[in-house]
CSV table of C-alpha atoms and ligand atoms in Angstrom, one decimal:
chain,number,residue,atom,x,y,z
A,1,GLN,CA,-17.3,43.0,-20.4
A,2,GLY,CA,-19.6,40.0,-20.5
A,3,LYS,CA,-20.4,40.5,-24.2
A,4,LEU,CA,-20.0,36.9,-25.0
A,5,GLU,CA,-21.6,37.1,-28.4
A,6,THR,CA,-18.8,39.3,-29.7
A,7,ARG,CA,-16.0,37.4,-31.5
A,8,ILE,CA,-12.3,38.2,-31.9
A,9,PRO,CA,-11.4,38.5,-35.7
A,10,HIS,CA,-9.4,35.6,-37.0
A,11,PHE,CA,-5.7,36.4,-37.1
A,12,GLN,CA,-3.6,35.3,-40.1
A,13,SER,CA,-0.5,34.3,-38.0
A,14,GLU,CA,-0.7,30.7,-36.9
A,15,GLU,CA,-0.2,31.3,-33.1
A,16,LEU,CA,-2.5,34.3,-32.8
A,17,GLY,CA,-4.9,32.6,-35.1
A,18,SER,CA,-5.3,29.5,-32.9
A,19,LEU,CA,-5.4,31.6,-29.8
A,20,SER,CA,-8.3,33.7,-31.2
A,21,ASP,CA,-10.0,30.5,-32.3
A,22,SER,CA,-9.9,28.9,-28.9
A,23,MET,CA,-10.9,32.2,-27.2
A,24,ASN,CA,-13.9,32.3,-29.5
A,25,GLU,CA,-14.7,28.7,-28.8
A,26,MET,CA,-14.5,29.4,-25.0
A,27,ALA,CA,-16.8,32.4,-25.4
A,28,SER,CA,-19.5,30.4,-27.2
A,29,GLN,CA,-19.2,27.6,-24.7
A,30,LEU,CA,-19.7,30.0,-21.9
A,31,ASN,CA,-22.5,31.6,-23.7
A,32,ARG,CA,-24.3,28.2,-24.2
A,33,ARG,CA,-23.8,27.4,-20.5
A,34,ILE,CA,-25.2,30.7,-19.4
A,35,ASP,CA,-28.2,30.2,-21.7
A,36,THR,CA,-28.7,26.7,-20.2
A,37,ILE,CA,-28.6,28.1,-16.7
A,38,VAL,CA,-31.0,31.0,-17.5
A,39,GLN,CA,-33.3,28.5,-19.2
A,40,GLN,CA,-33.2,26.2,-16.2
A,41,ARG,CA,-33.9,29.1,-13.9
A,42,ASN,CA,-36.8,30.2,-16.0
A,43,GLU,CA,-38.2,26.7,-16.1
A,44,ARG,CA,-37.8,26.3,-12.3
A,45,GLU,CA,-39.6,29.6,-11.8
A,46,ALA,CA,-42.4,28.8,-14.2
A,47,ILE,CA,-42.9,25.4,-12.4
A,48,LEU,CA,-42.9,27.1,-9.0
A,49,SER,CA,-45.3,29.9,-10.0
A,50,SER,CA,-47.7,27.5,-11.7
A,51,LEU,CA,-48.1,25.3,-8.6
A,52,ALA,CA,-51.4,25.3,-6.8
A,53,GLU,CA,-49.3,24.8,-3.6
A,54,GLY,CA,-47.3,27.5,-1.9
A,55,VAL,CA,-43.6,26.7,-1.7
A,56,LEU,CA,-41.2,28.3,0.8
A,57,ALA,CA,-37.5,27.5,1.0
A,58,LEU,CA,-35.7,28.6,4.2
A,59,ASP,CA,-32.0,28.4,5.3
A,60,MET,CA,-30.9,27.1,8.7
A,61,ASN,CA,-31.6,30.5,10.3
A,62,GLU,CA,-35.2,30.3,9.1
A,63,LYS,CA,-34.6,33.0,6.5
A,64,VAL,CA,-36.4,32.9,3.1
A,65,VAL,CA,-34.2,31.9,0.2
A,66,ASN,CA,-36.9,31.2,-2.3
A,67,TYR,CA,-40.7,31.1,-2.6
A,68,ASN,CA,-43.5,31.2,-5.1
A,69,THR,CA,-46.3,33.8,-5.3
A,70,LYS,CA,-48.8,31.3,-4.1
A,71,VAL,CA,-47.2,31.5,-0.6
A,72,LEU,CA,-47.9,35.2,-0.4
A,73,GLU,CA,-51.5,34.6,-1.4
A,74,LEU,CA,-52.1,31.7,1.0
A,75,LEU,CA,-50.5,33.4,4.0
A,76,GLU,CA,-51.8,36.8,3.0
A,77,ILE,CA,-48.3,38.4,3.0
A,78,SER,CA,-48.4,41.9,1.6
A,79,ASP,CA,-44.7,42.2,1.4
A,80,GLU,CA,-43.5,42.0,-2.3
A,81,ASN,CA,-40.1,40.6,-1.7
A,82,ILE,CA,-39.5,38.4,1.3
A,83,ILE,CA,-36.1,37.0,0.3
A,84,GLY,CA,-33.7,37.3,3.3
A,85,LYS,CA,-36.5,37.9,5.8
A,86,SER,CA,-37.0,35.5,8.7
A,87,VAL,CA,-40.2,33.5,8.7
A,88,GLN,CA,-41.2,34.9,12.1
A,89,GLU,CA,-41.2,38.4,10.5
A,90,ILE,CA,-43.5,37.5,7.7
A,91,VAL,CA,-46.0,35.0,9.3
A,92,ARG,CA,-47.4,35.1,12.8
A,93,ASN,CA,-48.3,31.5,13.6
A,94,ASN,CA,-46.6,29.6,16.4
A,95,GLU,CA,-47.7,26.2,15.1
A,96,LEU,CA,-45.9,26.9,11.8
A,97,HIS,CA,-42.8,28.1,13.6
A,98,ASP,CA,-42.7,25.0,15.8
A,99,PHE,CA,-43.2,22.9,12.7
A,100,ILE,CA,-40.3,24.5,10.8
A,101,ASP,CA,-38.2,24.2,13.9
A,102,SER,CA,-38.9,20.5,14.1
A,103,ILE,CA,-37.9,20.0,10.5
A,104,LEU,CA,-34.7,21.9,10.8
A,105,HIS,CA,-33.6,20.4,14.1
A,106,GLY,CA,-35.4,17.1,14.5
A,107,ILE,CA,-37.7,15.1,12.4
A,108,GLU,CA,-36.6,15.6,8.8
A,109,ASN,CA,-39.9,15.0,6.9
A,110,GLU,CA,-43.2,15.9,8.4
A,111,GLU,CA,-46.8,16.6,7.4
A,112,LYS,CA,-49.3,18.5,9.5
A,113,ASP,CA,-52.7,20.3,9.2
A,114,LEU,CA,-52.3,23.8,10.7
A,115,HIS,CA,-55.0,26.3,11.6
A,116,PHE,CA,-54.5,30.0,10.6
A,117,LYS,CA,-56.5,33.0,11.6
A,118,LEU,CA,-56.1,35.3,8.7
A,119,SER,CA,-58.7,37.5,7.0
A,120,SER,CA,-60.8,34.4,7.4
A,121,GLU,CA,-60.2,31.1,9.1
A,122,LYS,CA,-57.9,28.8,7.0
A,123,TYR,CA,-56.7,25.3,7.3
A,124,ILE,CA,-53.4,24.7,5.6
A,125,ALA,CA,-51.7,21.3,5.2
A,126,VAL,CA,-47.9,21.8,5.5
A,127,TYR,CA,-45.3,19.4,4.3
A,128,GLY,CA,-41.7,20.0,5.2
A,129,THR,CA,-38.6,18.4,4.0
A,130,ILE,CA,-34.9,19.0,4.7
A,131,LEU,CA,-32.5,20.6,2.1
A,132,ILE,CA,-29.1,19.0,1.8
A,133,ASN,CA,-26.0,20.3,-0.1
A,134,HIS,CA,-23.5,18.2,-2.1
A,135,GLU,CA,-21.5,17.5,1.1
A,136,ASN,CA,-24.6,16.0,2.7
A,137,LYS,CA,-24.9,18.9,5.0
A,138,LYS,CA,-28.3,20.3,6.1
A,139,ILE,CA,-28.7,23.8,4.6
A,140,GLY,CA,-32.3,24.5,5.2
A,141,THR,CA,-35.8,23.3,4.5
A,142,VAL,CA,-38.5,23.4,1.8
A,143,ILE,CA,-42.1,23.8,3.1
A,144,VAL,CA,-45.0,23.1,0.8
A,145,LEU,CA,-48.4,24.6,1.8
A,146,ASN,CA,-51.7,23.4,0.6
A,147,ASP,CA,-55.1,25.1,1.3
A,148,ILE,CA,-57.4,22.5,2.7
A,149,THR,CA,-60.1,24.9,4.1
A,150,LYS,CA,-62.7,23.7,1.6
A,151,LEU,CA,-62.0,20.0,2.3
A,152,LYS,CA,-62.3,20.6,6.1
A,153,ARG,CA,-65.6,22.4,5.5
A,154,LEU,CA,-66.9,19.6,3.4
A,155,ASP,CA,-65.8,17.1,6.0
A,156,LYS,CA,-67.6,19.0,8.7
A,157,ILE,CA,-70.8,19.2,6.6
A,158,ARG,CA,-70.6,15.4,6.1
A,159,ARG,CA,-70.0,14.8,9.9
A,160,ASP,CA,-72.8,17.1,10.9
A,161,PHE,CA,-75.1,15.4,8.3
A,162,VAL,CA,-74.4,12.0,9.7
A,163,ALA,CA,-74.9,13.2,13.3
A,164,ASN,CA,-78.2,14.9,12.3
A,165,VAL,CA,-79.6,11.9,10.5
A,166,SER,CA,-78.7,9.6,13.4
A,167,HIS,CA,-80.3,12.0,15.8
A,168,GLU,CA,-83.5,12.3,13.8
A,169,LEU,CA,-83.8,8.5,13.4
A,170,ARG,CA,-83.1,7.8,17.0
A,171,THR,CA,-86.2,9.6,18.3
A,172,PRO,CA,-88.8,7.5,16.5
A,173,ILE,CA,-86.8,4.3,16.9
A,174,THR,CA,-86.6,4.9,20.7
A,175,ALA,CA,-90.3,5.5,20.8
A,176,ILE,CA,-91.0,2.3,18.8
A,177,LYS,CA,-88.7,0.2,21.0
A,178,GLY,CA,-90.3,1.6,24.2
A,179,SER,CA,-93.8,0.8,22.9
A,180,VAL,CA,-92.8,-2.7,21.9
A,181,GLU,CA,-91.3,-3.4,25.3
A,182,THR,CA,-94.4,-2.1,27.1
A,183,LEU,CA,-96.6,-4.3,24.9
A,184,LEU,CA,-94.4,-7.3,25.7
A,185,ASP,CA,-94.4,-6.5,29.4
A,186,GLY,CA,-98.2,-7.1,29.5
A,187,ALA,CA,-99.9,-4.2,27.8
A,188,LEU,CA,-100.6,-6.6,24.9
A,189,ASP,CA,-103.1,-8.4,27.2
A,190,ASP,CA,-105.2,-5.3,27.7
A,191,SER,CA,-106.9,-4.4,24.5
A,192,GLU,CA,-107.1,-0.7,25.2
A,193,SER,CA,-103.4,-0.4,26.0
A,194,ALA,CA,-102.5,-2.6,23.1
A,195,ARG,CA,-104.3,-0.3,20.7
A,196,LYS,CA,-102.7,2.8,22.3
A,197,PHE,CA,-99.1,1.5,21.9
A,198,THR,CA,-99.7,0.1,18.5
A,199,GLN,CA,-100.9,3.5,17.4
A,200,ILE,CA,-97.7,5.0,18.8
A,201,ILE,CA,-95.7,2.5,16.8
A,202,ASN,CA,-97.7,3.3,13.7
A,203,ARG,CA,-97.1,7.0,14.0
A,204,HIS,CA,-93.4,6.7,14.6
A,205,THR,CA,-93.0,4.2,11.8
A,206,SER,CA,-94.7,6.7,9.4
A,207,ARG,CA,-92.3,9.3,10.7
A,208,LEU,CA,-89.3,7.1,9.9
A,209,ILE,CA,-90.6,6.4,6.4
A,210,SER,CA,-91.0,10.1,5.8
A,211,ILE,CA,-87.5,11.0,7.0
A,212,VAL,CA,-86.0,8.3,4.8
A,213,GLU,CA,-88.1,9.4,1.8
A,214,ASP,CA,-86.9,13.0,2.3
A,215,LEU,CA,-83.3,11.9,2.5
A,216,LEU,CA,-83.6,9.8,-0.6
A,217,SER,CA,-85.2,12.8,-2.5
A,218,LEU,CA,-82.3,15.0,-1.4
A,219,ALA,CA,-79.8,12.4,-2.5
A,220,LYS,CA,-81.5,12.1,-5.9
A,221,PHE,CA,-81.6,15.9,-6.5
A,222,GLU,CA,-77.9,16.2,-5.6
A,223,ASN,CA,-77.0,13.4,-8.1
A,224,GLU,CA,-76.0,15.1,-11.3
A,225,SER,CA,-76.5,12.0,-13.5
A,226,VAL,CA,-80.1,11.5,-12.3
A,227,LEU,CA,-80.8,15.2,-13.1
A,228,HIS,CA,-79.8,14.7,-16.7
A,229,THR,CA,-82.4,12.0,-17.2
A,230,MET,CA,-85.3,14.1,-15.8
A,231,GLN,CA,-88.2,14.8,-18.2
A,232,PHE,CA,-89.5,18.4,-18.3
A,233,GLU,CA,-92.8,18.9,-20.0
A,234,THR,CA,-95.3,21.7,-20.6
A,235,GLU,CA,-97.8,21.3,-17.7
A,236,ASN,CA,-101.0,23.0,-16.6
A,237,LEU,CA,-99.9,24.9,-13.5
A,238,PHE,CA,-103.4,25.3,-12.1
A,239,ASN,CA,-103.7,21.6,-12.2
A,240,ILE,CA,-100.4,21.1,-10.3
A,241,ILE,CA,-101.5,23.6,-7.6
A,242,GLU,CA,-104.9,22.0,-7.2
A,243,LEU,CA,-103.4,18.5,-6.7
A,244,SER,CA,-101.0,20.0,-4.1
A,245,VAL,CA,-103.9,21.5,-2.2
A,246,LEU,CA,-105.8,18.2,-2.4
A,247,ALA,CA,-102.8,16.5,-0.8
A,248,VAL,CA,-102.9,18.7,2.3
A,249,GLU,CA,-106.7,18.8,2.5
A,250,GLN,CA,-106.9,16.7,5.7
A,251,LYS,CA,-104.6,19.1,7.5
A,252,SER,CA,-106.2,22.3,6.3
A,253,THR,CA,-109.7,21.0,7.2
A,254,ALA,CA,-108.5,19.9,10.7
A,255,LYS,CA,-107.2,23.4,11.4
A,256,ASN,CA,-110.0,25.1,9.5
A,257,ILE,CA,-107.5,27.0,7.4
A,258,LYS,CA,-108.8,28.3,4.1
A,259,ILE,CA,-106.6,28.0,1.0
A,260,LEU,CA,-107.2,30.6,-1.6
A,261,LEU,CA,-106.1,30.1,-5.2
A,262,GLU,CA,-105.1,33.0,-7.4
A,263,CYS,CA,-104.1,31.4,-10.6
A,264,ASP,CA,-105.2,31.5,-14.2
A,265,LYS,CA,-106.7,28.1,-15.1
A,266,GLU,CA,-104.9,28.1,-18.5
A,267,LEU,CA,-101.4,28.9,-17.1
A,268,THR,CA,-98.8,26.5,-18.3
A,269,ILE,CA,-95.3,25.9,-17.1
A,270,HIS,CA,-92.3,23.9,-18.4
A,271,ALA,CA,-91.6,21.7,-15.4
A,272,GLN,CA,-91.3,18.2,-13.9
A,273,HIS,CA,-94.9,17.7,-12.7
A,274,LYS,CA,-94.2,15.4,-9.7
A,275,TYR,CA,-91.3,17.5,-8.3
A,276,LEU,CA,-93.0,20.8,-8.6
A,277,GLU,CA,-96.0,19.4,-6.9
A,278,GLN,CA,-93.8,18.1,-4.1
A,279,ALA,CA,-92.2,21.6,-3.7
A,280,ILE,CA,-95.7,23.2,-3.4
A,281,ILE,CA,-96.9,20.6,-1.0
A,282,ASN,CA,-93.8,21.2,1.2
A,283,LEU,CA,-94.5,24.9,1.3
A,284,LEU,CA,-98.2,24.4,2.0
A,285,ASP,CA,-97.3,21.9,4.7
A,286,ASN,CA,-95.2,24.5,6.5
A,287,ALA,CA,-97.8,27.2,6.0
A,288,LEU,CA,-100.4,24.9,7.7
A,289,LYS,CA,-98.0,23.7,10.4
A,290,TYR,CA,-96.8,27.2,11.4
A,291,SER,CA,-100.2,28.9,11.3
A,292,ASP,CA,-103.0,29.1,13.9
A,293,ASN,CA,-106.5,27.6,13.3
A,294,ASN,CA,-109.0,29.7,11.3
A,295,THR,CA,-106.4,31.6,9.3
A,296,THR,CA,-106.0,31.9,5.5
A,297,ILE,CA,-103.3,30.7,3.1
A,298,THR,CA,-103.1,32.3,-0.4
A,299,ILE,CA,-101.4,30.6,-3.4
A,300,GLN,CA,-100.7,32.9,-6.2
A,301,ALA,CA,-99.2,32.0,-9.6
A,302,VAL,CA,-98.1,34.8,-11.9
A,303,ARG,CA,-96.5,34.6,-15.3
A,304,LYS,CA,-94.1,37.4,-16.1
A,305,THR,CA,-92.0,38.0,-19.3
A,306,ASP,CA,-89.0,36.0,-18.1
A,307,LYS,CA,-90.4,33.7,-15.4
A,308,THR,CA,-93.3,32.3,-13.6
A,309,THR,CA,-93.6,32.9,-9.8
A,310,ILE,CA,-95.6,30.7,-7.4
A,311,SER,CA,-96.1,32.3,-4.0
A,312,ILE,CA,-97.5,30.9,-0.9
A,313,THR,CA,-98.5,33.4,1.8
A,314,ASP,CA,-99.6,32.5,5.3
A,315,GLN,CA,-100.8,34.4,8.4
A,316,GLY,CA,-98.7,32.3,10.7
A,317,CYS,CA,-96.0,32.8,13.3
A,318,GLY,CA,-93.4,34.3,10.9
A,319,ILE,CA,-89.7,33.8,11.0
A,320,PRO,CA,-87.2,36.2,12.7
A,321,SER,CA,-84.9,37.7,10.1
A,322,ASN,CA,-81.7,36.3,11.6
A,323,HIS,CA,-82.9,32.8,10.7
A,324,LEU,CA,-83.6,33.5,7.1
A,325,PRO,CA,-80.1,33.1,5.6
A,326,ARG,CA,-79.8,29.5,6.9
A,327,LEU,CA,-83.5,28.5,6.5
A,328,PHE,CA,-83.0,26.3,3.4
A,329,GLU,CA,-80.1,24.3,4.9
A,330,ARG,CA,-80.8,20.6,5.6
A,331,PHE,CA,-82.0,20.0,9.2
A,332,TYR,CA,-82.3,23.8,9.9
A,333,ARG,CA,-85.2,24.6,12.2
A,334,VAL,CA,-86.1,28.0,13.8
A,335,GLU,CA,-87.3,26.6,17.0
A,336,SER,CA,-85.9,23.1,17.1
A,337,ALA,CA,-87.9,21.7,19.9
A,338,ARG,CA,-91.2,23.3,18.8
A,339,SER,CA,-90.9,22.2,15.2
A,340,ARG,CA,-89.8,18.7,16.1
A,341,GLU,CA,-92.8,18.4,18.3
A,342,MET,CA,-94.8,19.2,15.2
A,343,GLY,CA,-93.1,16.4,13.4
A,344,GLY,CA,-90.6,18.5,11.5
A,345,THR,CA,-87.1,17.3,10.5
A,346,GLY,CA,-86.0,20.4,8.7
A,347,LEU,CA,-85.6,18.8,5.3
A,348,GLY,CA,-88.7,20.2,3.7
A,349,LEU,CA,-87.2,23.5,2.6
A,350,ALA,CA,-83.9,22.0,1.5
A,351,ILE,CA,-85.9,19.8,-0.9
A,352,VAL,CA,-87.9,22.9,-2.2
A,353,LYS,CA,-84.6,24.7,-2.8
A,354,HIS,CA,-83.3,21.7,-4.8
A,355,ILE,CA,-86.5,21.4,-6.8
A,356,ALA,CA,-86.4,25.1,-7.7
A,357,ARG,CA,-82.7,24.6,-8.7
A,358,ILE,CA,-83.3,21.7,-11.1
A,359,HIS,CA,-85.8,23.9,-12.9
A,360,ASN,CA,-83.0,26.6,-13.1
A,361,GLY,CA,-85.0,28.7,-10.7
A,362,ASN,CA,-84.7,29.7,-7.1
A,363,VAL,CA,-86.8,30.1,-4.0
A,364,GLU,CA,-87.2,33.2,-1.9
A,365,VAL,CA,-88.7,34.1,1.5
A,366,HIS,CA,-90.2,37.2,3.0
A,367,SER,CA,-91.4,37.0,6.6
A,368,THR,CA,-92.6,39.2,9.5
A,369,PRO,CA,-92.8,37.6,12.9
A,370,ASN,CA,-96.3,37.3,14.2
A,371,GLU,CA,-97.7,38.4,10.9
A,372,GLY,CA,-96.9,35.7,8.4
A,373,SER,CA,-94.5,34.5,5.6
A,374,THR,CA,-94.4,34.4,1.9
A,375,PHE,CA,-92.3,31.7,0.1
A,376,SER,CA,-91.9,32.2,-3.7
A,377,ILE,CA,-90.6,29.8,-6.2
A,378,HIS,CA,-89.3,31.5,-9.4
A,379,ILE,CA,-89.0,29.4,-12.5
A,380,PRO,CA,-87.5,31.0,-15.6
A,381,HIS,CA,-89.1,30.2,-19.0
B,401,ATP,N1,-94.4,29.2,6.7
B,401,ATP,C1,-93.6,29.2,7.8
B,401,ATP,N2,-93.9,29.9,8.9
B,401,ATP,C2,-93.0,29.9,10.0
B,401,ATP,N3,-91.9,29.2,10.0
B,401,ATP,C3,-91.6,28.4,9.0
B,401,ATP,C4,-92.4,28.4,7.8
B,401,ATP,N4,-91.8,27.5,7.0
B,401,ATP,C5,-90.7,27.1,7.5
B,401,ATP,N5,-90.6,27.6,8.8
B,401,ATP,C6,-89.4,27.4,9.7
B,401,ATP,O1,-88.4,26.9,8.9
B,401,ATP,C7,-87.9,25.6,9.4
B,401,ATP,C8,-87.5,24.7,8.3
B,401,ATP,O2,-88.6,24.3,7.5
B,401,ATP,P1,-88.6,22.9,6.8
B,401,ATP,O3,-89.8,22.7,6.0
B,401,ATP,O4,-87.3,22.7,6.1
B,401,ATP,O5,-88.5,21.9,8.1
B,401,ATP,P2,-89.7,21.4,9.0
B,401,ATP,O6,-91.0,21.8,8.5
B,401,ATP,O7,-89.3,21.7,10.4
B,401,ATP,O8,-89.6,19.8,8.8
B,401,ATP,P3,-90.0,18.9,7.5
B,401,ATP,O9,-90.5,19.8,6.5
B,401,ATP,O10,-88.7,18.3,7.1
B,401,ATP,O11,-91.0,18.0,8.0
B,401,ATP,C9,-89.1,25.1,10.2
B,401,ATP,O12,-88.7,24.3,11.2
B,401,ATP,C10,-89.8,26.3,10.8
B,401,ATP,O13,-89.1,26.7,11.9
B,402,MG,MG1,-91.5,21.6,6.4
């Protein structure tokens, strides 16, 4: 009856006695073997279910013989038990079916990155290998699935970044090269042309320097080990704001834009002076760049119980709401052509975001097209 732990009592007669002994010995051996098998099965299942990869074992008819729960999660299979079902039934993806087919009937080990359109887009690296029985006969396949969506996304960000940087650097370099060639072609002999082209070279060289400096700042803010060495001190906020306004004075005077300060002169903040100043300068620079002449910019600093907020409000062109979610991304510009014409690379706000973040704070924007924008940096105490 399968009750292997029950033992036959020991008989006194010699024959029956040894028979009962060996029966008991057999029962305990069998019991030990079953224990070992159960233990091995539990171990195997524990290993399978703790894997970060999905595992799917199929027979030669592409029917599921074993799997782990990660597979259900990865492929978004709602079915609780898929044993015995064919893979076509449970996943709709031709690439995966072709892949399994090639493992079962052709190439015996293969690796491939597959694209899945599930509740979201997913990239899954699949690795397939053939299953062989003790007679060396093919009996199926084991497919291991690994979610590489995040890796693919990071790789795309990296490639976009390199493409963007190259593109931004090419514009000034082309202008410099063109001017140098014109100078060499004879413009150098005419002092007025020489001056004109040297000024172009000068302007574009400054532009190159500012792009490279912005990129270096970003790289620094993204480097964890540099962040740990940063010194934060109690600073006079009014003083930081005044210095920022001074840094953009030339531009504000040129456009006759008034900058109003609404900040208590005694207000202090726990911050990294140089970086906070840079963030305010970047926001002021935008406010000036994207506002018409003779308008007003207001800088307000308010200390609340839990944080200090520095807001910069302009009466400029404003930003359509559909652009707001991506505004703080590197290289993002609302009107690419227009803002590049104004000497914009699209790194300014990405730097502001990082500076707010290293102060454990954040930056926020409210904007109405044709009326103006307010950018606020919140820094917790
Ligand atoms: N105050 C503002 N008013 C209107 N549009 C703005 C304002 N600030 C930023 N923007 C928009 O957001 C985009 C991104 O700003 P960001 O400062 O990152 O880049 P940029 O000013 O173009 O170049 P950079 O600051 O690197 O020289 C700008 O191109 C512009 O379209
Ligand atoms: Mg800017």
